[in-house]
Short mmCIF file of C-alpha atoms and ligand atoms in Angstrom, two decimals:
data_model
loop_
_atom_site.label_atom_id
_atom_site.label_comp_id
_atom_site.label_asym_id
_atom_site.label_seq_id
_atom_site.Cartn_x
_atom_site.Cartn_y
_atom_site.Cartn_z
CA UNK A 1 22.70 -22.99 -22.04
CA UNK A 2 22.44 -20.51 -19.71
CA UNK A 3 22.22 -16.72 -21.11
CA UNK A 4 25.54 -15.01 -20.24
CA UNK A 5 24.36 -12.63 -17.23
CA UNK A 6 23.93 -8.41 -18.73
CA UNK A 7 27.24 -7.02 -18.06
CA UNK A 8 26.08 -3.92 -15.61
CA UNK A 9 28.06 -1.33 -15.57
CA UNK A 10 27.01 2.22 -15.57
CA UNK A 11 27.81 3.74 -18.68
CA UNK A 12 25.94 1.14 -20.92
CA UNK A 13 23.53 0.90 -18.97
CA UNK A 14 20.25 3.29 -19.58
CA UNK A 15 17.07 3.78 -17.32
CA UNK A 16 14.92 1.85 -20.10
CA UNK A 17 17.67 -0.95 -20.26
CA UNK A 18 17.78 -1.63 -17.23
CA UNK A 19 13.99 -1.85 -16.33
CA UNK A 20 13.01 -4.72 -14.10
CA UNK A 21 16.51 -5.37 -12.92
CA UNK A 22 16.81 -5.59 -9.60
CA UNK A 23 21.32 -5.43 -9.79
CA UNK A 24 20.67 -2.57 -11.91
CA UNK A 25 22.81 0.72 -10.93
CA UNK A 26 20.56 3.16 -12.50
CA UNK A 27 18.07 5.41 -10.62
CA UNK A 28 14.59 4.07 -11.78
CA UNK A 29 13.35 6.89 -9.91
CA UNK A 30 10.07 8.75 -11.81
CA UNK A 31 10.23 12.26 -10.72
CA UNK A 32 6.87 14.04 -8.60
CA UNK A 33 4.37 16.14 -10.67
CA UNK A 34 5.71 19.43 -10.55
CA UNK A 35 2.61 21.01 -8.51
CA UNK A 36 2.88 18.14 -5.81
CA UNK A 37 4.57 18.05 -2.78
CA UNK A 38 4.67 14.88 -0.25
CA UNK A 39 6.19 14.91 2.87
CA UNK A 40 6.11 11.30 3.43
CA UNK A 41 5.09 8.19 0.97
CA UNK A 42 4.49 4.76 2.72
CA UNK A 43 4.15 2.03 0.81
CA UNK A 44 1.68 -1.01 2.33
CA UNK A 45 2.80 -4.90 0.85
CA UNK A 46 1.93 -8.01 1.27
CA UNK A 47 3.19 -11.75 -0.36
CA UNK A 48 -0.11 -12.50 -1.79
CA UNK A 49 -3.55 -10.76 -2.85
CA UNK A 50 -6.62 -10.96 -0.09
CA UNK A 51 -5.19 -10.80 3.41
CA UNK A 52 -6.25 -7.14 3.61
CA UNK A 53 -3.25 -5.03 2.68
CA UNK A 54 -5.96 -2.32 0.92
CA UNK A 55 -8.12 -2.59 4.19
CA UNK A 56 -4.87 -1.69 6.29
CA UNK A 57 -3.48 0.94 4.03
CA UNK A 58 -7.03 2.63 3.95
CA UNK A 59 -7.46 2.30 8.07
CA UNK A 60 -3.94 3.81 8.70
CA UNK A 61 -4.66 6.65 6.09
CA UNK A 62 -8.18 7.59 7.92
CA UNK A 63 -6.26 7.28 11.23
CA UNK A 64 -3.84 9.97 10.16
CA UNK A 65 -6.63 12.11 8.45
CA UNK A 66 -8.34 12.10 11.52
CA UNK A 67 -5.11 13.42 13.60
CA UNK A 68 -5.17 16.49 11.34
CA UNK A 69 -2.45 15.55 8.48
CA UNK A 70 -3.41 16.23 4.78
CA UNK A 71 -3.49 12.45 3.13
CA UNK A 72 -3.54 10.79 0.22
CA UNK A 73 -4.43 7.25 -1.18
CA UNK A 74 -2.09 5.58 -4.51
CA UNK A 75 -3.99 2.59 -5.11
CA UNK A 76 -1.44 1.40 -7.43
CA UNK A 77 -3.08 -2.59 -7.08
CA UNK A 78 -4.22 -2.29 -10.58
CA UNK A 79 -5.93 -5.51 -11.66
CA UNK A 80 -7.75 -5.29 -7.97
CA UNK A 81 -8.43 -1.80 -7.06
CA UNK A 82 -10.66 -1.89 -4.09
CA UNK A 83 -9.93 1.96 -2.31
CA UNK A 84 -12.58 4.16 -4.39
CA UNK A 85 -15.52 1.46 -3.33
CA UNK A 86 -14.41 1.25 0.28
CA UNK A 87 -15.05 5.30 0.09
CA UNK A 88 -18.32 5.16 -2.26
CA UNK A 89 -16.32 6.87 -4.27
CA UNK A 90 -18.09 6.61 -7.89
CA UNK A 91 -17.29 9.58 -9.47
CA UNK A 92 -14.69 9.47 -12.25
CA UNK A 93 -11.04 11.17 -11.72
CA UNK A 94 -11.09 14.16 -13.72
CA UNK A 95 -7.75 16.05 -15.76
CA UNK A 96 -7.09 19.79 -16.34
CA UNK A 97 -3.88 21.85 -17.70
CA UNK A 98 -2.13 20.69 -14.36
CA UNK A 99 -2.73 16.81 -14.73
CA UNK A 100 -4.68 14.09 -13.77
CA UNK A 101 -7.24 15.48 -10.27
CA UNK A 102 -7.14 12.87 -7.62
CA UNK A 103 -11.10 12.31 -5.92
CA UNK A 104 -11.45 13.60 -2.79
CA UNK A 105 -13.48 11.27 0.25
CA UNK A 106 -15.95 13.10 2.88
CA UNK A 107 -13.21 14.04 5.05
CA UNK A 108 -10.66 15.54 2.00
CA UNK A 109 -8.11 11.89 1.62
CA UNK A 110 -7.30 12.40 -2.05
CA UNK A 111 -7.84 9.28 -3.82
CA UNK A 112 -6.40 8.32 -7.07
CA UNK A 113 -6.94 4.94 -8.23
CA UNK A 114 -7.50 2.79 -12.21
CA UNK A 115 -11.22 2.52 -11.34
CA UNK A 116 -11.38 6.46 -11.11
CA UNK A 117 -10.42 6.02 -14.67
CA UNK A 118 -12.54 2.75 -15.98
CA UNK A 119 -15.78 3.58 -17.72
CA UNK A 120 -17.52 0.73 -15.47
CA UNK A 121 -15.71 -0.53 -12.15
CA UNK A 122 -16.46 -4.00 -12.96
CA UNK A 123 -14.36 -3.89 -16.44
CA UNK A 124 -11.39 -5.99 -15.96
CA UNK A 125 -7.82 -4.81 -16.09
CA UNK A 126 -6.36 -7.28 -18.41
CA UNK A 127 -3.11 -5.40 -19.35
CA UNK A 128 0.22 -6.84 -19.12
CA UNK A 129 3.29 -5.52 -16.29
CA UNK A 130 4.75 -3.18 -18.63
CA UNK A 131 1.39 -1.23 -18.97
CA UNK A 132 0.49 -2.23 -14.89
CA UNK A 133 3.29 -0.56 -14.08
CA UNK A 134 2.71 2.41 -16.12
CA UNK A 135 0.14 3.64 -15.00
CA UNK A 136 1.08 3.59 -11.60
CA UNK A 137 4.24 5.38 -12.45
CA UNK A 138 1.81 7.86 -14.32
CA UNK A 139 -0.24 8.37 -10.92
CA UNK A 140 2.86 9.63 -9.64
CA UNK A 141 4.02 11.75 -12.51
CA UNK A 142 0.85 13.43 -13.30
CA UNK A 143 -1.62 13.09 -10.85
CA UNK A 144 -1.52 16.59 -8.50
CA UNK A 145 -1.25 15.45 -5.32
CA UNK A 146 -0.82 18.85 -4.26
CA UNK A 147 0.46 19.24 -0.51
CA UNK A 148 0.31 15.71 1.35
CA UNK A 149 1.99 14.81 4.79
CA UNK A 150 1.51 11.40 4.01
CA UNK A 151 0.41 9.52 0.71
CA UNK A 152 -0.14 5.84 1.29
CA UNK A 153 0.46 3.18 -1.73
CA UNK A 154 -1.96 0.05 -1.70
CA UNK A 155 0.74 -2.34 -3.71
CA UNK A 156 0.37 -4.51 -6.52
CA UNK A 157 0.59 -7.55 -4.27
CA UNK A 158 2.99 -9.88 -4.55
CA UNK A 159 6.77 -9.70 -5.04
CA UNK A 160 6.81 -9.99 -8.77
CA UNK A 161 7.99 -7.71 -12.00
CA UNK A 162 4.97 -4.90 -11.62
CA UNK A 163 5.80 -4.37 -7.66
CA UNK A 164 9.27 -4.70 -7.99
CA UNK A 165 9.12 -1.50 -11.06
CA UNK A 166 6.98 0.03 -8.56
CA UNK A 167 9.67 -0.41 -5.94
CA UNK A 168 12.54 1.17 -8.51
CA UNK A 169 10.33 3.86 -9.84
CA UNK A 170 8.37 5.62 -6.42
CA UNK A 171 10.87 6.99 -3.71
CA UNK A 172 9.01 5.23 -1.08
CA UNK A 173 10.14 6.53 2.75
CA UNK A 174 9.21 3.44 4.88
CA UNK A 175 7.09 0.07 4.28
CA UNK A 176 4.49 -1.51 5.92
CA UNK A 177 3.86 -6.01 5.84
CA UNK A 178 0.44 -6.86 6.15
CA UNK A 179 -0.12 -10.68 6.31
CA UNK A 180 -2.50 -12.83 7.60
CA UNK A 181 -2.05 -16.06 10.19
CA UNK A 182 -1.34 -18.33 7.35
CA UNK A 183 0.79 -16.30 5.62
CA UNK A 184 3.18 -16.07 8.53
CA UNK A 185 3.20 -20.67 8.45
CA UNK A 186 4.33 -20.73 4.59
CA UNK A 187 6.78 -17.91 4.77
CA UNK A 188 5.08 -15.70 2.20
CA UNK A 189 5.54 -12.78 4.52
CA UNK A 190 9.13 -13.46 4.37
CA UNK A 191 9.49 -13.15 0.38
CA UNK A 192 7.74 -9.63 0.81
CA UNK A 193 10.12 -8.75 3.68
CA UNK A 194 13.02 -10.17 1.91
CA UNK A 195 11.81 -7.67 -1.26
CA UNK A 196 12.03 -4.61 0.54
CA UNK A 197 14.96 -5.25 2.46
CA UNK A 198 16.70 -5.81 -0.79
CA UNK A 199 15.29 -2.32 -2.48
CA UNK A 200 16.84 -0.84 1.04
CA UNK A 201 13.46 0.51 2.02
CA UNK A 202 12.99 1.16 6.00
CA UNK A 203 10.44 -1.25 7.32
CA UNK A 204 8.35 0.32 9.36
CA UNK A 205 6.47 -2.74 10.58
CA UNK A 206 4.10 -6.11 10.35
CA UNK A 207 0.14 -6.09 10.80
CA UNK A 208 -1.31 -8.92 11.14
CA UNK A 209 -4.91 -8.89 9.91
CA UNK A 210 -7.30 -11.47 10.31
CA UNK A 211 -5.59 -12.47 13.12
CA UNK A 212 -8.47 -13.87 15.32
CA UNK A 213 -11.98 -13.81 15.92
CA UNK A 214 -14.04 -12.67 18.99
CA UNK A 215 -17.13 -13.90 20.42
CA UNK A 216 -19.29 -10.94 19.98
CA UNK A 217 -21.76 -12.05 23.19
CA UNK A 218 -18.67 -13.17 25.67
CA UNK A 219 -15.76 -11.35 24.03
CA UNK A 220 -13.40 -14.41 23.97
CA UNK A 221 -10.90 -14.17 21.50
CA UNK A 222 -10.44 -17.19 18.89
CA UNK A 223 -7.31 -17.44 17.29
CA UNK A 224 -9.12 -19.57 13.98
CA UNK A 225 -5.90 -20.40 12.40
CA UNK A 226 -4.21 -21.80 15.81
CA UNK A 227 -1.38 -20.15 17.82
CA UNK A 228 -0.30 -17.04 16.06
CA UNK A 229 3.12 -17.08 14.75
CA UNK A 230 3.53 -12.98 14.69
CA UNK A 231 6.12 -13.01 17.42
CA UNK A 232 7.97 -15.57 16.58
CA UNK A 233 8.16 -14.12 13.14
CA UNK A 234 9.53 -10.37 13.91
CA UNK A 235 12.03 -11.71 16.27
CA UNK A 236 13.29 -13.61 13.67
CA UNK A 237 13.25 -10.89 10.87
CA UNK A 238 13.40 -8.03 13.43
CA UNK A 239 10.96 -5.90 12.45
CA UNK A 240 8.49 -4.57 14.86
CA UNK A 241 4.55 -5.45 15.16
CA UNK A 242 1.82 -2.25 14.29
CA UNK A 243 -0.70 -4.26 15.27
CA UNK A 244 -3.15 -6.98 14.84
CA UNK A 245 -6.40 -6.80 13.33
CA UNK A 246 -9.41 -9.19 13.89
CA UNK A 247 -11.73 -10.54 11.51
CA UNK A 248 -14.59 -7.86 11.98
CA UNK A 249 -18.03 -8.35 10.35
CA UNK A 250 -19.10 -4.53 11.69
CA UNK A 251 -16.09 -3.26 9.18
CA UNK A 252 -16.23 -5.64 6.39
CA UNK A 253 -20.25 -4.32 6.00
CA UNK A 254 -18.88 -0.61 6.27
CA UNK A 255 -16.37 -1.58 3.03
CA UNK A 256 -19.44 -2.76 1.35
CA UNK A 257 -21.63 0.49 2.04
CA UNK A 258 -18.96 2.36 1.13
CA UNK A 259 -18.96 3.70 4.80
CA UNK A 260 -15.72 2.86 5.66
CA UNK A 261 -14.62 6.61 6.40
CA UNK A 262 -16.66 6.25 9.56
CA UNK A 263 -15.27 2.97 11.59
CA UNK A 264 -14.69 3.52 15.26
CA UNK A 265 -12.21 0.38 16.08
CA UNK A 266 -8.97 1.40 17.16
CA UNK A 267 -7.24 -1.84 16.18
CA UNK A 268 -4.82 0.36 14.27
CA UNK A 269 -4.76 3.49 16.79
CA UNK A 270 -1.25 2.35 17.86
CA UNK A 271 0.32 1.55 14.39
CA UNK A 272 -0.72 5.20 13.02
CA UNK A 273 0.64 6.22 16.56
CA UNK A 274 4.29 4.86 16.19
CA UNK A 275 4.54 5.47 12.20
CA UNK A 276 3.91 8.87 13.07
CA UNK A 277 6.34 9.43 15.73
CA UNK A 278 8.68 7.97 13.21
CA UNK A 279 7.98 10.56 10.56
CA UNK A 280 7.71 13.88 12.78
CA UNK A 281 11.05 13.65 13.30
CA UNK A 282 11.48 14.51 9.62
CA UNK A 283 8.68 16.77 9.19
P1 ADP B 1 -6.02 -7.13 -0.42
O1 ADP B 1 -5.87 -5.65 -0.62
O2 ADP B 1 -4.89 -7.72 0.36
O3 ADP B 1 -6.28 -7.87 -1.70
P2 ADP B 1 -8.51 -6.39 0.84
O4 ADP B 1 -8.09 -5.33 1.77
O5 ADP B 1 -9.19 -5.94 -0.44
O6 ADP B 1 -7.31 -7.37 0.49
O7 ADP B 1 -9.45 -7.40 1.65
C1 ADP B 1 -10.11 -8.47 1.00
C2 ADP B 1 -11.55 -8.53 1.53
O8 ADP B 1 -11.53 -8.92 2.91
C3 ADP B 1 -12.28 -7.20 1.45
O9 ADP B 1 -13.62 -7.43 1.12
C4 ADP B 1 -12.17 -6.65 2.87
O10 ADP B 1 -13.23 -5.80 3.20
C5 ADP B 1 -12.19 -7.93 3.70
N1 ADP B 1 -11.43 -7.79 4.93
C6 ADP B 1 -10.11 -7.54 5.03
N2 ADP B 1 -9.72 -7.51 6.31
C7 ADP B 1 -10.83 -7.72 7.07
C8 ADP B 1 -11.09 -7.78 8.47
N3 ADP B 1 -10.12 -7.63 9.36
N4 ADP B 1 -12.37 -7.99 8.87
C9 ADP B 1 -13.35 -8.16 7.97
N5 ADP B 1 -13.18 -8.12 6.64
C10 ADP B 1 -11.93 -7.90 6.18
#
């Protein structure tokens, strides 16, 4: 039989009741360290793991570094944390009286991420949501952020219970959909829309990555997964496109250098562009 459904009403309910529930009334919200201060947090999602949504979240984060604004990385995808390599960053995150000191890349993004934290980068995470969840909640309680204009948060991907707590627990100001071409076929980018619509988050936009191919001697584009469905898609869900990213050998070899600080596309030159204009306003 069925379990009756948890009567939700206010009073009864607590923060540590409610936990996971996405009808619960209560703010799940974790509050700031004390000696941070954000201006803007953007969270970057996707349906499923591997269609890029670290690659995108660290590409809009150098863009807005490079414009001049003070920027942070949260890579709260804790069973596969991929930010510190992208920015050969090796060294290990480091605590004082204050709380837990994000890593800094070449040009200052403050990086905080589980493999800052691992002994060896290759152990695996094999904790279970509760704990995934945790810790991401703990790297925004005590890690000092200090003064950011915009901290980006690589997702758990997915639309399960650790991004969902996520979701409840980080006031996030606007959310960005990465997906791929195939993604956009089976719908998947529609469950993570459909997630952050519900959680009443502003979506800022779609990105499609790995969207095509081009012929590096005659330039010709090659859509590899057939006609691309993008359009059709944020008609239908009306959210606007950021931008569309190739598959790019040049980049993927600056990931695995740890280079990545230093690309020169501008595939995403237009996203940063528009997420900013949305955010000035408020700034
Ligand atoms: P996710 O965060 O969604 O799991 P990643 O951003 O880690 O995915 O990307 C998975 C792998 O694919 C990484 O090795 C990354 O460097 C590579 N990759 C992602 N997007 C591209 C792209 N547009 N061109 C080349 N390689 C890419």
């Amino acid at each position: 039989m069925k379990e009756k459904e948890k009567d939700c009403s206010e009073s009864e309910c607590t923060k540590e009741s409610c936990e996971g529930c996405e009808n619960s009334k209560q703010s799940m919200l974790e509050d700031l360290n004390q000696y941070s201060s954000i201006k803007n947090v953007v969270g970057v999602i996707s349906g499923k793991g591997g269609v890029g949504k670290s690659f995108v979240t660290a590409m809009l984060a150098v863009l807005l570094n490079r414009k001049g604004y003070k920027v942070g990385i949260l890579d709260a995808d804790i069973t596969g944390p991929s930010i510190p390599k992208m920015f050969g960053i090796t060294k290990k995150a480091m605590g004082n009286e204050l709380g837990i000191i994000p890593e800094s890349t070449e040009n200052n993004i403050k990086i905080m991420s589980v493999n800052l934290l691992l002994e060896k980068e290759d152990s695996p995470v094999i904790w279970r949501g509760p704990i995934l969840a945790n810790t991401v909640k703990q790297f925004w309680t005590e890690v000092v952020w200090e003064d950011l204009d915009y901290l980006f948060i690589d997702m758990p991907p997915g639309t399960g219970d650790v991004p969902l707590t996520v979701f409840q627990s980080i006031p996030l100001d606007g959310i960005v959909i990465v997906s791929s071409p195939q993604d956009l076929v089976s719908m998947i980018v529609k469950k993570a829309y459909n997630m952050a619509k519900m959680m009443n988050i502003p979506i800022l936009g779609l990105v499609e990555n790995m969207s095509y191919i081009q012929c590096p001697d005659c330039g010709k584009k090659i859509n590899l997964f057939g006609e691309s469905k993008l359009n059709e898609i944020s008609n239908e869900i009306g959210v606007d496109i950021l931008g569309r990213i190739p598959i790019d050998p040049t980049i993927a070899k600056l990931v695995d250098e740890g280079n990545f600080e230093t690309f020169s596309c501008d595939y995403l030159f237009d996203a940063a562009e528009k997420i900013n204009n949305i955010f000035t306003k408020n700034m």
